Short mmCIF file of C-alpha atoms and ligand atoms in Angstrom, two decimals:
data_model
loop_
_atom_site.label_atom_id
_atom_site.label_comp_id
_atom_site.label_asym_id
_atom_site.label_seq_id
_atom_site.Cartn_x
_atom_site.Cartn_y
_atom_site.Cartn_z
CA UNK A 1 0.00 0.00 0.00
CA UNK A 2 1.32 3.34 -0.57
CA UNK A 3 0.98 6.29 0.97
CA UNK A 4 -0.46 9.44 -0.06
CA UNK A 5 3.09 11.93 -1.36
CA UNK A 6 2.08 14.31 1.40
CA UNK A 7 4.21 16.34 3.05
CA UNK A 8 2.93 15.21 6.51
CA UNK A 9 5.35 17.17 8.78
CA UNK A 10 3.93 20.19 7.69
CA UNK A 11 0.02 19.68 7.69
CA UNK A 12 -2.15 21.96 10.03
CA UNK A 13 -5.22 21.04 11.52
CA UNK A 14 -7.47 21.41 8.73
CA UNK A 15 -10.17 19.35 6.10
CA UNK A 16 -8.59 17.60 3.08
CA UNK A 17 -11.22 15.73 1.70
CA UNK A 18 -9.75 11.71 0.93
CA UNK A 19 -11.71 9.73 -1.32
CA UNK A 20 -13.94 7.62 1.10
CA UNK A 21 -16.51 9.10 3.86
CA UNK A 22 -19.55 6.90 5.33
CA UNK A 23 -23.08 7.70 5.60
CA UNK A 24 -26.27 6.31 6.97
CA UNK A 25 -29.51 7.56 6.61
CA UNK A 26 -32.57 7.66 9.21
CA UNK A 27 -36.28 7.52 7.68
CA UNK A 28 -39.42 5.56 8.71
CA UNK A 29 -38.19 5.74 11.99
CA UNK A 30 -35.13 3.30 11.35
CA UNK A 31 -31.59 3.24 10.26
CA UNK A 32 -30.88 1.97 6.83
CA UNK A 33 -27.67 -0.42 6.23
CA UNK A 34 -25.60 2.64 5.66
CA UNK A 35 -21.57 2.07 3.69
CA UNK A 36 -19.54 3.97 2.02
CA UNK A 37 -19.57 6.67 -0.62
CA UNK A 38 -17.04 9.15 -2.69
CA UNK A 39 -19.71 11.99 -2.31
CA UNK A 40 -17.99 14.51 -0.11
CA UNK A 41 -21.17 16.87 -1.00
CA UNK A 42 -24.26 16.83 0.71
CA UNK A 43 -28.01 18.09 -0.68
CA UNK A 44 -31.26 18.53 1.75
CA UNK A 45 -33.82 20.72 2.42
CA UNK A 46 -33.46 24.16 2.65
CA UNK A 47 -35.68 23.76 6.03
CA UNK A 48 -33.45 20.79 7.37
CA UNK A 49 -33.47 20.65 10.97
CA UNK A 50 -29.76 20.85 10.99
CA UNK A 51 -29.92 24.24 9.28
CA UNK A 52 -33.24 26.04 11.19
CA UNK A 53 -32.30 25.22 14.63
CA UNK A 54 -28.71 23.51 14.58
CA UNK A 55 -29.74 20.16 15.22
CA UNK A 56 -26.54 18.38 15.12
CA UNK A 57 -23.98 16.47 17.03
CA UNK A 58 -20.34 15.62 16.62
CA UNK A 59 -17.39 13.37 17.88
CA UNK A 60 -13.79 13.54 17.30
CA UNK A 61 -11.29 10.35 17.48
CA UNK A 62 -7.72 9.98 15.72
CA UNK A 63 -5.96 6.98 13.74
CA UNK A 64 -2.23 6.28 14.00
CA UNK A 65 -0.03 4.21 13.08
CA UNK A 66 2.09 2.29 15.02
CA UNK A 67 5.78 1.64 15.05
CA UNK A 68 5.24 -1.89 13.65
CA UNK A 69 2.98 -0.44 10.96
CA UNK A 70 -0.32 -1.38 12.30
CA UNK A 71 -3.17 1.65 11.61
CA UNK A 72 -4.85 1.58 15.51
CA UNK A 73 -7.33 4.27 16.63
CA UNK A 74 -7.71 5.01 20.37
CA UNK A 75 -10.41 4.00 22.67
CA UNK A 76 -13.42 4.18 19.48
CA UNK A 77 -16.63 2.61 22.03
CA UNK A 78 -16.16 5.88 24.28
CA UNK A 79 -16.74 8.24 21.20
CA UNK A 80 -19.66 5.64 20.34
CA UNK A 81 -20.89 6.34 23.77
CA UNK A 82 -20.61 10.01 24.10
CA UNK A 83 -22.30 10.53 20.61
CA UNK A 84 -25.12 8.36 21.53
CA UNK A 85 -25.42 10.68 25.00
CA UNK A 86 -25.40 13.51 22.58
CA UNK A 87 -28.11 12.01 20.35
CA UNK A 88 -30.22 11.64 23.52
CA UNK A 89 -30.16 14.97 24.73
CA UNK A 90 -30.77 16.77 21.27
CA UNK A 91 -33.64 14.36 20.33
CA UNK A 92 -31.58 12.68 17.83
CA UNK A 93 -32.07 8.84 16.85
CA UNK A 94 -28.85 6.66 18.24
CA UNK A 95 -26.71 5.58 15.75
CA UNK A 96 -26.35 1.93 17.16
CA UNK A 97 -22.89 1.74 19.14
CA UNK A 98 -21.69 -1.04 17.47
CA UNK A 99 -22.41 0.23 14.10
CA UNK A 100 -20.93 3.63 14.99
CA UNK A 101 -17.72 1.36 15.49
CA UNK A 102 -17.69 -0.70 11.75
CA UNK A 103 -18.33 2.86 9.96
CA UNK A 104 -14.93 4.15 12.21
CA UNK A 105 -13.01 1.42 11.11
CA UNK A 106 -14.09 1.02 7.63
CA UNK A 107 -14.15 4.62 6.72
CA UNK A 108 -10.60 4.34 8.38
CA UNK A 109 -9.80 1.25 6.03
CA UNK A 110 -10.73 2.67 2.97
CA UNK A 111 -8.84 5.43 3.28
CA UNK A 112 -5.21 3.80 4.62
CA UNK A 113 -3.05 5.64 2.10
CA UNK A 114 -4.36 8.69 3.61
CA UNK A 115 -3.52 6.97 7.50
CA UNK A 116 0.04 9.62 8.23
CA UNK A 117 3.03 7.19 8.84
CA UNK A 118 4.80 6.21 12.00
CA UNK A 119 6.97 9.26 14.00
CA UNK A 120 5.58 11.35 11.20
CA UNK A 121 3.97 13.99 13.54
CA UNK A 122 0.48 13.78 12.05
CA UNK A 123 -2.28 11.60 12.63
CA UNK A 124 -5.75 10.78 10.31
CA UNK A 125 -8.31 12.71 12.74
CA UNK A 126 -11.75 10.82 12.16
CA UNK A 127 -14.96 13.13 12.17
CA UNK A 128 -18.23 11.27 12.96
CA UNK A 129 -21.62 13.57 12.97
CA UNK A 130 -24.88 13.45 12.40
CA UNK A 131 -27.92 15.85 11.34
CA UNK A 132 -31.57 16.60 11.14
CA UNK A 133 -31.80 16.47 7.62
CA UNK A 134 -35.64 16.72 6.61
CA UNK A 135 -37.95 19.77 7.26
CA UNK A 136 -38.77 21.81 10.50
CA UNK A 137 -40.06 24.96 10.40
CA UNK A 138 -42.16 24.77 13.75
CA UNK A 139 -39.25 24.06 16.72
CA UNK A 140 -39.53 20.52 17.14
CA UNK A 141 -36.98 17.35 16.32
CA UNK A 142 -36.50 16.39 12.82
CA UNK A 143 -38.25 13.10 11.40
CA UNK A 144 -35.34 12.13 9.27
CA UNK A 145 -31.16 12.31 9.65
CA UNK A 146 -28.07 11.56 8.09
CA UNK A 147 -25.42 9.88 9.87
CA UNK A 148 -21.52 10.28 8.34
CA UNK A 149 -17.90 9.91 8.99
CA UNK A 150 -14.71 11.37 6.93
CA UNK A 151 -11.87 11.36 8.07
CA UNK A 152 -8.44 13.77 7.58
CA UNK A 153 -4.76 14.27 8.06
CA UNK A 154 -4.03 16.42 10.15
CA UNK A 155 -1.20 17.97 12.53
CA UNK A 156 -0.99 19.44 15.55
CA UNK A 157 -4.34 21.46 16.51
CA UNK A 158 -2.41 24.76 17.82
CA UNK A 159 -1.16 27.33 15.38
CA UNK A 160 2.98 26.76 16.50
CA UNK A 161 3.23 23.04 17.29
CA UNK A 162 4.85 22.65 20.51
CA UNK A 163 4.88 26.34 21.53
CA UNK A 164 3.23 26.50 25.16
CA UNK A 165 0.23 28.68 25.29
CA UNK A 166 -0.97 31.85 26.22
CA UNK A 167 -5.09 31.44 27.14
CA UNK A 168 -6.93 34.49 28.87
CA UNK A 169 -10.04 33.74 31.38
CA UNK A 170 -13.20 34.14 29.27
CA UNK A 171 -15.64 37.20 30.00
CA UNK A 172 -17.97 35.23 27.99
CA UNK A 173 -19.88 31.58 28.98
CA UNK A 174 -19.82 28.58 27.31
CA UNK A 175 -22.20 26.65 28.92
CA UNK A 176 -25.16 26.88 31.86
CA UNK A 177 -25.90 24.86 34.58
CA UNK A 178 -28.34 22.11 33.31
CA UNK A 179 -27.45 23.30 29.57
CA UNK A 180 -25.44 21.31 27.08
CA UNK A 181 -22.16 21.86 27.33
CA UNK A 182 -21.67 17.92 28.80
CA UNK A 183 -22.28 16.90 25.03
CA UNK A 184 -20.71 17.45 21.55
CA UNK A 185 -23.37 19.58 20.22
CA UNK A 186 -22.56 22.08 17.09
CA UNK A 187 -24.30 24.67 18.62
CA UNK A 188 -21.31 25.26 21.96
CA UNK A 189 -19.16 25.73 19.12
CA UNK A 190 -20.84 27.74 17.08
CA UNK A 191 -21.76 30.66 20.39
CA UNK A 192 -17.89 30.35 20.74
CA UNK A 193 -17.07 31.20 17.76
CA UNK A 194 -17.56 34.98 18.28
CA UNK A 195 -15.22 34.49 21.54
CA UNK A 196 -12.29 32.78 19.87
CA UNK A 197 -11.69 35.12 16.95
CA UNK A 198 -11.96 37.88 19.91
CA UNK A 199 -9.51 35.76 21.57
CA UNK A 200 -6.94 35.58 19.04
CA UNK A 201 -7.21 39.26 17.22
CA UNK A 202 -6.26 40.39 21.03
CA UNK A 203 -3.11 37.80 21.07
CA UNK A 204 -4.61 34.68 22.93
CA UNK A 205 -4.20 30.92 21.47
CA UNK A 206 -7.64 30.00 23.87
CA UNK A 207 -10.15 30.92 26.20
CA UNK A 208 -10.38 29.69 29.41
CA UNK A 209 -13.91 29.40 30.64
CA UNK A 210 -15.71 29.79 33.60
CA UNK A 211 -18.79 28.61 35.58
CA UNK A 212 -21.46 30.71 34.34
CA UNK A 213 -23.07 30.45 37.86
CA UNK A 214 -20.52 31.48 40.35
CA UNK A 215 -17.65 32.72 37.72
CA UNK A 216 -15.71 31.47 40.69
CA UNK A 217 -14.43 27.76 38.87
CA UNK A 218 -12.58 26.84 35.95
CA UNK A 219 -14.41 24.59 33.10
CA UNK A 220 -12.30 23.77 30.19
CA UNK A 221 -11.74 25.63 27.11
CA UNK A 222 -13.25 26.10 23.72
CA UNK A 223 -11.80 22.74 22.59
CA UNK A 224 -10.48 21.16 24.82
CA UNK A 225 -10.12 20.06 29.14
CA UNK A 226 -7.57 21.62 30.70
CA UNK A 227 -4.99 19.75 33.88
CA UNK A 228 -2.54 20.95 36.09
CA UNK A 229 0.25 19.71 37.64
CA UNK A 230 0.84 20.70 41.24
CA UNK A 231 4.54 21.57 43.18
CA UNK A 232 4.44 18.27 44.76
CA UNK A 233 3.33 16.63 41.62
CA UNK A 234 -0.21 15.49 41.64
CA UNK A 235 -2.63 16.07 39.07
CA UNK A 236 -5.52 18.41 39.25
CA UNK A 237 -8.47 18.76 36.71
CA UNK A 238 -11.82 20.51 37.02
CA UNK A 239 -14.83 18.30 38.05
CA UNK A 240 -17.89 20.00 36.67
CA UNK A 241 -21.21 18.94 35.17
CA UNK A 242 -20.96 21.56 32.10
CA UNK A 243 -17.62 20.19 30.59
CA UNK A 244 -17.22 17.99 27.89
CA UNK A 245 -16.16 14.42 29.50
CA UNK A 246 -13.27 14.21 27.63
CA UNK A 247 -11.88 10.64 26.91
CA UNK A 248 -8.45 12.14 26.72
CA UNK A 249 -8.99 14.23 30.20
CA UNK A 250 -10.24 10.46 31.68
CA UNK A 251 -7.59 8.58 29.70
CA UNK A 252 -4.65 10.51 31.17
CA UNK A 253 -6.50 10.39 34.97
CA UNK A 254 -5.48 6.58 34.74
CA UNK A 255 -2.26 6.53 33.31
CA UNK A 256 -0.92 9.23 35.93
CA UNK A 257 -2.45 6.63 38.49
CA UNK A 258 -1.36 3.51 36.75
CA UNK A 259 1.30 4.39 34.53
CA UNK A 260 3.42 7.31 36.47
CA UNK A 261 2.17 6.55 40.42
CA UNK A 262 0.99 10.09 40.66
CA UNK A 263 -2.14 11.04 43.06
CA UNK A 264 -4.55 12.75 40.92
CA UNK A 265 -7.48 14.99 42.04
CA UNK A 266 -10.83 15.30 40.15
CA UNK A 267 -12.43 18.34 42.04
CA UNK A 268 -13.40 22.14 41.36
CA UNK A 269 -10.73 24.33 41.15
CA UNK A 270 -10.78 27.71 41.99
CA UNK A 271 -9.72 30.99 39.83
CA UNK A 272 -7.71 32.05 42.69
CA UNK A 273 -5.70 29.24 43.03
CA UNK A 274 -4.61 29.29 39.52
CA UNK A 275 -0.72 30.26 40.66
CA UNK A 276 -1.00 27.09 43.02
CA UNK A 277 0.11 24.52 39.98
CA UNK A 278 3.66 24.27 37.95
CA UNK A 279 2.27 23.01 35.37
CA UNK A 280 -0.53 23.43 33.09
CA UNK A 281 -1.90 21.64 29.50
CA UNK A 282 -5.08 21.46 27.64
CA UNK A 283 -5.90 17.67 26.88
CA UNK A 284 -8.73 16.24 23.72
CA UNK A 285 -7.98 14.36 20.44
CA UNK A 286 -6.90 17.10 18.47
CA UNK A 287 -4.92 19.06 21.59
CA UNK A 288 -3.38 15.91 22.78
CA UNK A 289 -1.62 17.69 25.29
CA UNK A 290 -0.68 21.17 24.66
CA UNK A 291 1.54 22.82 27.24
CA UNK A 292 0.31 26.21 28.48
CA UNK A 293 2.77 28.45 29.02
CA UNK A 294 0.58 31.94 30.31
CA UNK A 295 -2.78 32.13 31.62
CA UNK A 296 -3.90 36.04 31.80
CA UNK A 297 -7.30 36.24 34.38
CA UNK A 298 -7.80 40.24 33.41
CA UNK A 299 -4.15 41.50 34.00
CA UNK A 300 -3.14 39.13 36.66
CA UNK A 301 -0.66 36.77 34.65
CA UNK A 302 0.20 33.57 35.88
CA UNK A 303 3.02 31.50 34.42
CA UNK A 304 3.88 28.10 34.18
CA UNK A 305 6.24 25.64 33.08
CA UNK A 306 5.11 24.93 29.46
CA UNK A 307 6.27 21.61 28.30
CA UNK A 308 7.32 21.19 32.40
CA UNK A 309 8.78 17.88 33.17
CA UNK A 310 5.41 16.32 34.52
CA UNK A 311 3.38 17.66 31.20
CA UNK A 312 6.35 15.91 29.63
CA UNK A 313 5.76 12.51 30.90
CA UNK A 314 2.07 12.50 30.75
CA UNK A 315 2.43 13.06 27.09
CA UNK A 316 4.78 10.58 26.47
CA UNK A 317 3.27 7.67 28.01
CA UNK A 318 0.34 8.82 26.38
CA UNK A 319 1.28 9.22 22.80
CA UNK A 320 3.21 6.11 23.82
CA UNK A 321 0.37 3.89 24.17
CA UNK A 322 -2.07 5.54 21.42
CA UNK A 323 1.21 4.64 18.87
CA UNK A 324 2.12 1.09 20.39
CA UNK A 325 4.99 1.73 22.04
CA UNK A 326 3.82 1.21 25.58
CA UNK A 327 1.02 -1.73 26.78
CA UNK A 328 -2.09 -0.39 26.48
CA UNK A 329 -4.64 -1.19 29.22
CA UNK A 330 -7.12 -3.94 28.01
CA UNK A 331 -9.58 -3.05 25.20
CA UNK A 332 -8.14 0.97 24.56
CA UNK A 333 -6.90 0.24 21.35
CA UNK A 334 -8.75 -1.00 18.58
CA UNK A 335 -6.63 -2.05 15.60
CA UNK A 336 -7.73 -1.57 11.93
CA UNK A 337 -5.32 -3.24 10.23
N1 PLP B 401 -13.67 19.81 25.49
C1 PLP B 401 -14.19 20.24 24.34
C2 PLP B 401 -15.08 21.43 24.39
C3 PLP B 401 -13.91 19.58 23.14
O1 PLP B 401 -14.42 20.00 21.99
C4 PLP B 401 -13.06 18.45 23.17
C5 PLP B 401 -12.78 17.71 21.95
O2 PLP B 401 -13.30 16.69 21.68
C6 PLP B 401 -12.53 18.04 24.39
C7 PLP B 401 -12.86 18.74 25.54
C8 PLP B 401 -11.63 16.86 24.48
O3 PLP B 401 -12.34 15.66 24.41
P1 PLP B 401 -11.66 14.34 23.88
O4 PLP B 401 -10.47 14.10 24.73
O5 PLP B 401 -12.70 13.30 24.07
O6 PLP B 401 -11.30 14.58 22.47
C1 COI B 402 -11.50 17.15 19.13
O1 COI B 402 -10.52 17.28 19.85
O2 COI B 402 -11.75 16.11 18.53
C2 COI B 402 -12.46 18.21 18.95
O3 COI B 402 -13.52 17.93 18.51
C3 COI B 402 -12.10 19.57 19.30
C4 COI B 402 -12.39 20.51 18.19
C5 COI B 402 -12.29 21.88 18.75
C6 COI B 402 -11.50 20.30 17.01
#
């Protein structure tokens, strides 16, 4: 098999259409077989529900390959499990769990040329989502929706690689109490959307949000959970019911545990404490773990280690085991081929 003549090193996080994407289609109240197709265009409705009122949901998972050329992806049946939580809460038919796992790995199959090579520094990102694709006009679920996967190359999600981060704390919310932010729905990215080009034309990489109740906590950011790393070494990460459970966030909870024998603390962390930690990094699929060098809470600026020696190790071992290099804990990787 030969690879796409990319020149992987350099790719960005961004959509380059390969020549094999997967869709399924919900009508008559069922799920049809679904498979593949080379149509990377889609036509409905002008009144789809998808379009009126942003009925859709998301997930995000990568494929690597591994040092002894195996193409693996990372812990699929938790993405299968968060999109069906997101289907639930947005009214949205389940994709079946298990089927949501043959359209990963055969969209991921047909499209191995396009799977970046081992130490290459990019990985094939893998975009499930799904849609209200017949008419609405009154507010009210759609009757019929279109399930799909593609998949991409990509590199590393932060303009700068491996250059730590400057965030600022977020006068804007992301999420309420009781709202959605617990589930991959388009519409928390599309209210941040206004926030993050804000973000950057003032000089910021991210936004760090807040609690919309208390603005007292921190949550995550735009795209991804955020840990820190305290000055006797234990992990810290916000517990909160508006964040998105990331499977990286929970991933790297257990391998600190497991993996490096460091304590770890799942609680709500305070803005105040925020010069506490040595250490800070935003963790998710296409993060992985950035190192965050500045966070600036309205002109107080507190500074950390960037890639600090505890960030370090947390993303080696991880990286590690999503590219076969270390054991993997039972049933996290799922090999392709
Ligand atoms: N938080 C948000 C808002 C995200 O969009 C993502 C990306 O999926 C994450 C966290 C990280 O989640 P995961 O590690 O499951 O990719
Ligand atoms: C992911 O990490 O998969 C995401 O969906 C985050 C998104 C902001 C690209």
């Amino acid at each position: 098999m030969d690879k796409k003549n990319i020149d992987w090193g350099n790719l960005g996080f961004g959509y380059m259409p390969t020549e094999w994407r997967y869709v399924a289609n919900y009508t008559d109240g069922k799920w049809d077989a679904g498979g593949l197709t080379d149509q990377s265009t889609i036509t409905i409705t002008e009144c789809a529900g998808v379009l009126q009122y942003a009925q859709t949901c998301f997930e995000g998972l990568k494929a690597y390959t591994t040092e002894d050329g195996r193409i693996v992806c990372f812990r699929p049946d938790l993405n299968a499990a968060r999109m069906a939580d997101s289907c639930r809460q947005l009214k949205m038919p389940v994709f079946p769990e298990e089927k949501f796992l043959e359209a990963v790995i055969e969209t991921v199959r047909a499209n191995k040329e396009w799977v970046p090579p081992f130490g290459s520094g990019a990985t094939l990102y893998i975009r499930p989502y799904m849609f209200g694709s017949s008419a609405v006009i009154g507010v009210k679920p759609a009757d019929e929706y279109q399930f799909r996967v593609f998949v991409t190359p990509v590199g590393p999600y932060f303009k700068g690689g491996v250059k730590p981060l400057t965030l600022r704390i977020s006068d804007l919310d992301r999420a309420a109490p009781r709202g959605t932010g617990h589930i991959k729905a388009g519409l928390n990215y599309a209210m941040s959307l206004y926030n993050i080009v804000d973000a950057h034309e003032q000089g910021y990489d991210e936004n760090v949000y807040v609690d919309s109740a208390t603005r007292t906590h921190i949550e995550e950011t735009g795209g991804a959970n955020i840990i820190f790393i305290t000055r006797d070494g234990k992990l810290v990460t916000p517990k909160s019911d508006t964040i998105l459970p990331s499977i990286t966030r929970r991933s790297l909870l257990q391998v600190a545990k497991d993996y490096l024998g460091m304590e770890v603390e799942e609680r709500e962390v305070r803005l105040d404490e925020l010069d506490q930690f040595t250490e800070c990094g935003l963790c998710g699929t296409a993060a992985v773990i950035s190192p965050v060098g500045t966070i600036v809470d309205h002109g107080r600026e507190i500074n950390y280690a960037g890639f600090g020696p505890t960030i370090q190790k947390l993303y080696d071992t991880l990286t590690g085991i999503q590219m076969g290099r270390i054991e993997a804990p039972a049933g996290w990787i799922q090999v392709i081929e």
